[in-house]
Amino acid sequence: MSVPVTSAKPRTEAPLDHSKIGSAQHSAGGLGLSPVQTRSERFAAYEVERFQPARPTDAEWKYTPLAKVEPLTAGELDGGSYEYESQVQGGASVSWIARDDARIGTAGTPEDRASANAWSSFERALAIEIEGEDAAATVARRAMGGTARAAHLVIEAAPNSRGVVVLENTGGALLAENLEIIVGDAAELTVISLHEWEDDAIHLASHFTSIGRQGHLKHVSVTLGGDVVRVNPTARLGAERGEVELYGLYFADAGQHIEHQVFVNHDAPHTTSTVTYKGALQGDGAHTVWIGDVLIGRNGTGTESYEQNRNLLLSDGARADSVPNLEIETGDIVGAGHASASGRFDDEQLFYLQARGIPEDEARRLVVRGFLGEVVQKIGVPEIEERLDAAIEAELAVTP
Amino acid sequence: MSELTIRDLHVSVETEQGNKKILKGVDLTIKSNEIHAVMGPNGSGKSTLAYTLAGHPKYHVEGGSIELDGEDVLEMSVDERARAGLFLAMQYPVEIPGVTVTNFLRTAKTAIDGEAPAIRSWVKDVRESMQNLRMDKSFAERNVNEGFSGGEKKRHEILQLELLKPRFAVLDETDSGLDVDALKVVSEGVNRAKESTGLGLLLITHYTRILRYISPDFVHVFVDGRVAEEGGAELADRLENEGYDRFLTGTNVG
């Protein structure tokens, strides 16, 4: 299924000055500035003042509708507590923690202005802790409202623990947030982040992950609803034999912008990463963006890595941007690969199914469900898989 | 008793060089319980006939008619033709990622019959047909045609033939790419389907090999988009010995 309609291309970065990293983000375009050579050298800071205003020339904002997200990149954010519903099972707990909690800031540092704005504004963070063998927590946010808001979440899986965390997002939102995921040594954690916002919601999220020795994270981002939803998961494999699986599933309707900037940093020996993002687009102005960076650093000997993005365009007027980047700084790896394909509906598949008596609309549904189903099947939580199947079915029922 | 009637069929196909005329007046009538073999050299239009019967959008009917028990097949969409009882076993079945064989078969059966099959007997039917075609149980949970070998694809086509029970089936070069054992298994499947439902068969083949296992009542030789000669099973034997050479003199088949 793959006449590529968007091309994979080598990385292009807005020029930044290396010498100024750590002081403040430098403005682009001056003479004598050399481009950032590796993804890990991108400017990062906790304080929003240290970032330049977001511009369409910035690598991290290039594809995003800047006017719509301006309240989050440039405006004042309400960092107070909000309502949530939670369900816990086994050794899982959910509670508010103070800004100065030692865990905050251990998984990552903001790399864009909205992320830093959220970091500078939140008053308390919501912490989800996982202990023991069969812990499960669901946190549902259903009333984030229309005020520009900052949020901070911390998910911590204790060493040797095993658990599943589900984040459900519905209702309206104008939200910038950071999520830190801390996977302890030999812990096995699944985080499923569902974005089923109302049509006018705007949500910019950065997910930072640190993975301990032999730790394993399965991270699934599902986006079906919202006006602009951008989820940027970063996973740093900084301890030996850490493993991360990053999955994404999205369905963009007319006028909807869904974006993911995925970054996997192999920074220790014998780490493994799998990145699979799949999306369907239907309707005029449906736009999806996927930028996948994989960096295999000098410490990343024995790395095994594969990333892929596939998009299925179901109608005219939809646009899928897909940019896989792979940087390798050591020759001693097991494997590294990437793939990207965005294509129209395959008429031969349609013919085959119709030749078996299946009417056209049902044949299309079958193909799309199958296409996205590959990611749904990875989730491993039957209730959520069933719910997503139904949600995809509902998306397909809307005529473009 | 059903009848599939093709009269004076003219078909062209879209190519990169423009529209190309392939079928130049084909007449063929198939009745229930009959086996017709369509043979001929490459490029003679055999597969075009198969795809035109199924309604592939790439093939344009320029003239003539196709009727199934008096009903105009050319007026029907691809899925309507299948529901009317036509089946095409394809030469190159496509992959459908993420759709399991089980799901696909049940969806197709439901579409053809207009109602979902009774679960218990359906599961039993599928299992039996798979066993008969020497298909492993794990096959049912694989995605349609994904990673199938050539032989597995053909078995999967015949599995559908057995389960969907069409009135007429076109087998487009089902024998190509099969070793002798697989050819036997597949042929047995076709014979079983005919035995149990009395369907009419149109067997499209370049070689006579498959006709040792499925014996034709009629043989039609296609040359340059027309039926050049017709006869009984003995005509196939003659082709086995002589090849297509005597039909090709004076014609210009690329």
PDB file of N, CA, C and O in Angstrom, chain A residues 1 348-349 351-360 362 366-367 369-371 377, chain B residues 56 78-79 82-83 87-88 90 94-95 97-99 104 107-108 111 145 157 160:
ATOM      1  N   MET A   1       0.846  -1.170   0.000  1.00  0.00           N
ATOM      2  CA  MET A   1       0.000   0.000   0.000  1.00  0.00           C
ATOM      3  C   MET A   1       0.879   1.216   0.000  1.00  0.00           C
ATOM      4  O   MET A   1       1.088   1.800   1.016  1.00  0.00           O
ATOM      5  N   GLU A 348      -6.561  -2.245  -5.710  1.00  0.00           N
ATOM      6  CA  GLU A 348      -6.515  -3.701  -5.912  1.00  0.00           C
ATOM      7  C   GLU A 348      -7.043  -4.438  -4.681  1.00  0.00           C
ATOM      8  O   GLU A 348      -7.654  -5.502  -4.786  1.00  0.00           O
ATOM      9  N   GLN A 349      -6.795  -3.872  -3.500  1.00  0.00           N
ATOM     10  CA  GLN A 349      -7.363  -4.481  -2.288  1.00  0.00           C
ATOM     11  C   GLN A 349      -8.882  -4.384  -2.320  1.00  0.00           C
ATOM     12  O   GLN A 349      -9.593  -5.332  -1.974  1.00  0.00           O
ATOM     13  N   PHE A 351     -10.755  -4.193  -4.986  1.00  0.00           N
ATOM     14  CA  PHE A 351     -11.271  -5.126  -5.993  1.00  0.00           C
ATOM     15  C   PHE A 351     -11.331  -6.553  -5.436  1.00  0.00           C
ATOM     16  O   PHE A 351     -12.314  -7.263  -5.600  1.00  0.00           O
ATOM     17  N   TYR A 352     -10.269  -6.943  -4.749  1.00  0.00           N
ATOM     18  CA  TYR A 352     -10.214  -8.306  -4.210  1.00  0.00           C
ATOM     19  C   TYR A 352     -11.369  -8.559  -3.249  1.00  0.00           C
ATOM     20  O   TYR A 352     -12.059  -9.574  -3.320  1.00  0.00           O
ATOM     21  N   LEU A 353     -11.599  -7.616  -2.348  1.00  0.00           N
ATOM     22  CA  LEU A 353     -12.666  -7.797  -1.361  1.00  0.00           C
ATOM     23  C   LEU A 353     -14.040  -7.731  -2.014  1.00  0.00           C
ATOM     24  O   LEU A 353     -14.936  -8.524  -1.690  1.00  0.00           O
ATOM     25  N   GLN A 354     -14.213  -6.811  -2.952  1.00  0.00           N
ATOM     26  CA  GLN A 354     -15.503  -6.712  -3.636  1.00  0.00           C
ATOM     27  C   GLN A 354     -15.775  -7.957  -4.470  1.00  0.00           C
ATOM     28  O   GLN A 354     -16.917  -8.393  -4.572  1.00  0.00           O
ATOM     29  N   ALA A 355     -14.712  -8.539  -5.037  1.00  0.00           N
ATOM     30  CA  ALA A 355     -14.878  -9.750  -5.839  1.00  0.00           C
ATOM     31  C   ALA A 355     -15.314 -10.927  -4.974  1.00  0.00           C
ATOM     32  O   ALA A 355     -15.634 -11.994  -5.469  1.00  0.00           O
ATOM     33  N   ARG A 356     -15.279 -10.720  -3.660  1.00  0.00           N
ATOM     34  CA  ARG A 356     -15.792 -11.749  -2.746  1.00  0.00           C
ATOM     35  C   ARG A 356     -17.146 -11.345  -2.174  1.00  0.00           C
ATOM     36  O   ARG A 356     -17.561 -11.829  -1.118  1.00  0.00           O
ATOM     37  N   GLY A 357     -17.788 -10.394  -2.861  1.00  0.00           N
ATOM     38  CA  GLY A 357     -19.153 -10.051  -2.488  1.00  0.00           C
ATOM     39  C   GLY A 357     -19.279  -8.937  -1.470  1.00  0.00           C
ATOM     40  O   GLY A 357     -20.382  -8.529  -1.120  1.00  0.00           O
ATOM     41  N   ILE A 358     -18.145  -8.434  -0.973  1.00  0.00           N
ATOM     42  CA  ILE A 358     -18.190  -7.428   0.089  1.00  0.00           C
ATOM     43  C   ILE A 358     -18.413  -6.041  -0.538  1.00  0.00           C
ATOM     44  O   ILE A 358     -17.624  -5.628  -1.380  1.00  0.00           O
ATOM     45  N   PRO A 359     -19.473  -5.341  -0.144  1.00  0.00           N
ATOM     46  CA  PRO A 359     -19.759  -4.032  -0.749  1.00  0.00           C
ATOM     47  C   PRO A 359     -18.628  -3.037  -0.499  1.00  0.00           C
ATOM     48  O   PRO A 359     -17.903  -3.151   0.490  1.00  0.00           O
ATOM     49  N   GLU A 360     -18.526  -2.032  -1.381  1.00  0.00           N
ATOM     50  CA  GLU A 360     -17.391  -1.118  -1.353  1.00  0.00           C
ATOM     51  C   GLU A 360     -17.161  -0.454   0.002  1.00  0.00           C
ATOM     52  O   GLU A 360     -16.044  -0.424   0.516  1.00  0.00           O
ATOM     53  N   GLU A 362     -18.056  -1.329   2.958  1.00  0.00           N
ATOM     54  CA  GLU A 362     -17.613  -2.284   3.970  1.00  0.00           C
ATOM     55  C   GLU A 362     -16.168  -2.732   3.705  1.00  0.00           C
ATOM     56  O   GLU A 362     -15.382  -2.937   4.634  1.00  0.00           O
ATOM     57  N   LEU A 366     -13.010  -2.422   6.206  1.00  0.00           N
ATOM     58  CA  LEU A 366     -12.208  -3.596   6.548  1.00  0.00           C
ATOM     59  C   LEU A 366     -10.711  -3.301   6.364  1.00  0.00           C
ATOM     60  O   LEU A 366      -9.886  -3.642   7.217  1.00  0.00           O
ATOM     61  N   VAL A 367     -10.388  -2.635   5.258  1.00  0.00           N
ATOM     62  CA  VAL A 367      -8.982  -2.339   4.978  1.00  0.00           C
ATOM     63  C   VAL A 367      -8.417  -1.349   6.004  1.00  0.00           C
ATOM     64  O   VAL A 367      -7.321  -1.537   6.525  1.00  0.00           O
ATOM     65  N   ARG A 369      -9.595  -0.653   9.070  1.00  0.00           N
ATOM     66  CA  ARG A 369      -9.517  -1.301  10.380  1.00  0.00           C
ATOM     67  C   ARG A 369      -8.317  -2.222  10.455  1.00  0.00           C
ATOM     68  O   ARG A 369      -7.635  -2.309  11.470  1.00  0.00           O
ATOM     69  N   GLY A 370      -8.048  -2.918   9.359  1.00  0.00           N
ATOM     70  CA  GLY A 370      -6.896  -3.808   9.328  1.00  0.00           C
ATOM     71  C   GLY A 370      -5.593  -3.035   9.433  1.00  0.00           C
ATOM     72  O   GLY A 370      -4.691  -3.388  10.182  1.00  0.00           O
ATOM     73  N   PHE A 371      -5.544  -1.934   8.705  1.00  0.00           N
ATOM     74  CA  PHE A 371      -4.346  -1.081   8.676  1.00  0.00           C
ATOM     75  C   PHE A 371      -4.033  -0.542  10.072  1.00  0.00           C
ATOM     76  O   PHE A 371      -2.908  -0.644  10.572  1.00  0.00           O
ATOM     77  N   GLN A 377      -3.687  -3.956  18.061  1.00  0.00           N
ATOM     78  CA  GLN A 377      -3.322  -5.270  18.605  1.00  0.00           C
ATOM     79  C   GLN A 377      -2.128  -5.232  19.552  1.00  0.00           C
ATOM     80  O   GLN A 377      -1.927  -6.137  20.350  1.00  0.00           O
TER      81      GLN A 377
ATOM     82  N   HIS B  56     -13.267  -5.996 -13.135  1.00  0.00           N
ATOM     83  CA  HIS B  56     -12.141  -5.135 -12.762  1.00  0.00           C
ATOM     84  C   HIS B  56     -12.215  -3.805 -13.528  1.00  0.00           C
ATOM     85  O   HIS B  56     -12.392  -3.801 -14.740  1.00  0.00           O
ATOM     86  N   VAL B  78     -18.776  -4.907  -9.014  1.00  0.00           N
ATOM     87  CA  VAL B  78     -17.928  -6.066  -8.725  1.00  0.00           C
ATOM     88  C   VAL B  78     -18.558  -6.946  -7.639  1.00  0.00           C
ATOM     89  O   VAL B  78     -18.662  -8.173  -7.775  1.00  0.00           O
ATOM     90  N   ASP B  79     -18.992  -6.320  -6.542  1.00  0.00           N
ATOM     91  CA  ASP B  79     -19.548  -7.110  -5.441  1.00  0.00           C
ATOM     92  C   ASP B  79     -20.909  -7.699  -5.793  1.00  0.00           C
ATOM     93  O   ASP B  79     -21.248  -8.802  -5.345  1.00  0.00           O
ATOM     94  N   ALA B  82     -20.337 -10.926  -7.585  1.00  0.00           N
ATOM     95  CA  ALA B  82     -19.978 -12.016  -6.662  1.00  0.00           C
ATOM     96  C   ALA B  82     -21.223 -12.525  -5.951  1.00  0.00           C
ATOM     97  O   ALA B  82     -21.402 -13.734  -5.780  1.00  0.00           O
ATOM     98  N   ARG B  83     -22.093 -11.601  -5.558  1.00  0.00           N
ATOM     99  CA  ARG B  83     -23.307 -12.029  -4.854  1.00  0.00           C
ATOM    100  C   ARG B  83     -24.279 -12.738  -5.791  1.00  0.00           C
ATOM    101  O   ARG B  83     -25.091 -13.539  -5.371  1.00  0.00           O
ATOM    102  N   PHE B  87     -17.452 -16.186  -9.310  1.00  0.00           N
ATOM    103  CA  PHE B  87     -16.262 -16.228  -8.479  1.00  0.00           C
ATOM    104  C   PHE B  87     -15.033 -16.244  -9.370  1.00  0.00           C
ATOM    105  O   PHE B  87     -14.983 -16.972 -10.354  1.00  0.00           O
ATOM    106  N   LEU B  88     -14.046 -15.436  -9.017  1.00  0.00           N
ATOM    107  CA  LEU B  88     -12.771 -15.448  -9.740  1.00  0.00           C
ATOM    108  C   LEU B  88     -11.654 -15.842  -8.785  1.00  0.00           C
ATOM    109  O   LEU B  88     -11.383 -15.153  -7.808  1.00  0.00           O
ATOM    110  N   MET B  90      -8.030 -15.755  -8.269  1.00  0.00           N
ATOM    111  CA  MET B  90      -7.086 -14.867  -8.936  1.00  0.00           C
ATOM    112  C   MET B  90      -5.692 -15.462  -9.075  1.00  0.00           C
ATOM    113  O   MET B  90      -5.258 -16.270  -8.266  1.00  0.00           O
ATOM    114  N   VAL B  94      -4.101 -10.263  -3.689  1.00  0.00           N
ATOM    115  CA  VAL B  94      -3.387  -9.192  -2.979  1.00  0.00           C
ATOM    116  C   VAL B  94      -3.413  -9.404  -1.465  1.00  0.00           C
ATOM    117  O   VAL B  94      -4.305 -10.047  -0.922  1.00  0.00           O
ATOM    118  N   GLU B  95      -2.445  -8.796  -0.812  1.00  0.00           N
ATOM    119  CA  GLU B  95      -2.373  -8.848   0.651  1.00  0.00           C
ATOM    120  C   GLU B  95      -3.334  -7.837   1.259  1.00  0.00           C
ATOM    121  O   GLU B  95      -3.487  -6.732   0.748  1.00  0.00           O
ATOM    122  N   PRO B  97      -3.324  -6.345   4.821  1.00  0.00           N
ATOM    123  CA  PRO B  97      -2.688  -6.336   6.149  1.00  0.00           C
ATOM    124  C   PRO B  97      -3.710  -6.104   7.260  1.00  0.00           C
ATOM    125  O   PRO B  97      -4.645  -5.315   7.104  1.00  0.00           O
ATOM    126  N   GLY B  98      -3.524  -6.819   8.359  1.00  0.00           N
ATOM    127  CA  GLY B  98      -4.368  -6.607   9.534  1.00  0.00           C
ATOM    128  C   GLY B  98      -5.739  -7.266   9.468  1.00  0.00           C
ATOM    129  O   GLY B  98      -6.511  -7.169  10.399  1.00  0.00           O
ATOM    130  N   VAL B  99      -6.054  -7.926   8.347  1.00  0.00           N
ATOM    131  CA  VAL B  99      -7.347  -8.618   8.244  1.00  0.00           C
ATOM    132  C   VAL B  99      -7.073 -10.121   8.229  1.00  0.00           C
ATOM    133  O   VAL B  99      -6.447 -10.627   7.305  1.00  0.00           O
ATOM    134  N   PHE B 104     -11.941 -12.374   7.274  1.00  0.00           N
ATOM    135  CA  PHE B 104     -12.221 -12.174   5.851  1.00  0.00           C
ATOM    136  C   PHE B 104     -13.257 -13.183   5.337  1.00  0.00           C
ATOM    137  O   PHE B 104     -14.235 -12.808   4.688  1.00  0.00           O
ATOM    138  N   THR B 107     -16.705 -12.472   6.756  1.00  0.00           N
ATOM    139  CA  THR B 107     -17.278 -11.257   6.160  1.00  0.00           C
ATOM    140  C   THR B 107     -17.781 -11.546   4.747  1.00  0.00           C
ATOM    141  O   THR B 107     -18.879 -11.120   4.362  1.00  0.00           O
ATOM    142  N   ALA B 108     -16.968 -12.278   3.964  1.00  0.00           N
ATOM    143  CA  ALA B 108     -17.360 -12.599   2.587  1.00  0.00           C
ATOM    144  C   ALA B 108     -18.589 -13.495   2.575  1.00  0.00           C
ATOM    145  O   ALA B 108     -19.534 -13.266   1.820  1.00  0.00           O
ATOM    146  N   ALA B 111     -21.636 -11.544   3.353  1.00  0.00           N
ATOM    147  CA  ALA B 111     -22.023 -10.679   2.236  1.00  0.00           C
ATOM    148  C   ALA B 111     -22.707 -11.483   1.139  1.00  0.00           C
ATOM    149  O   ALA B 111     -23.734 -11.081   0.601  1.00  0.00           O
ATOM    150  N   ASN B 145      -3.363 -13.318   2.719  1.00  0.00           N
ATOM    151  CA  ASN B 145      -2.288 -13.371   1.706  1.00  0.00           C
ATOM    152  C   ASN B 145      -0.956 -12.778   2.152  1.00  0.00           C
ATOM    153  O   ASN B 145      -0.005 -12.747   1.368  1.00  0.00           O
ATOM    154  N   GLU B 157      -7.345 -19.381  -2.303  1.00  0.00           N
ATOM    155  CA  GLU B 157      -8.370 -19.061  -3.296  1.00  0.00           C
ATOM    156  C   GLU B 157      -9.383 -20.202  -3.414  1.00  0.00           C
ATOM    157  O   GLU B 157     -10.587 -19.966  -3.477  1.00  0.00           O
ATOM    158  N   GLN B 160     -11.778 -20.456  -0.552  1.00  0.00           N
ATOM    159  CA  GLN B 160     -12.911 -19.535  -0.726  1.00  0.00           C
ATOM    160  C   GLN B 160     -13.933 -20.110  -1.695  1.00  0.00           C
ATOM    161  O   GLN B 160     -15.139 -19.998  -1.488  1.00  0.00           O
TER     162      GLN B 160
END
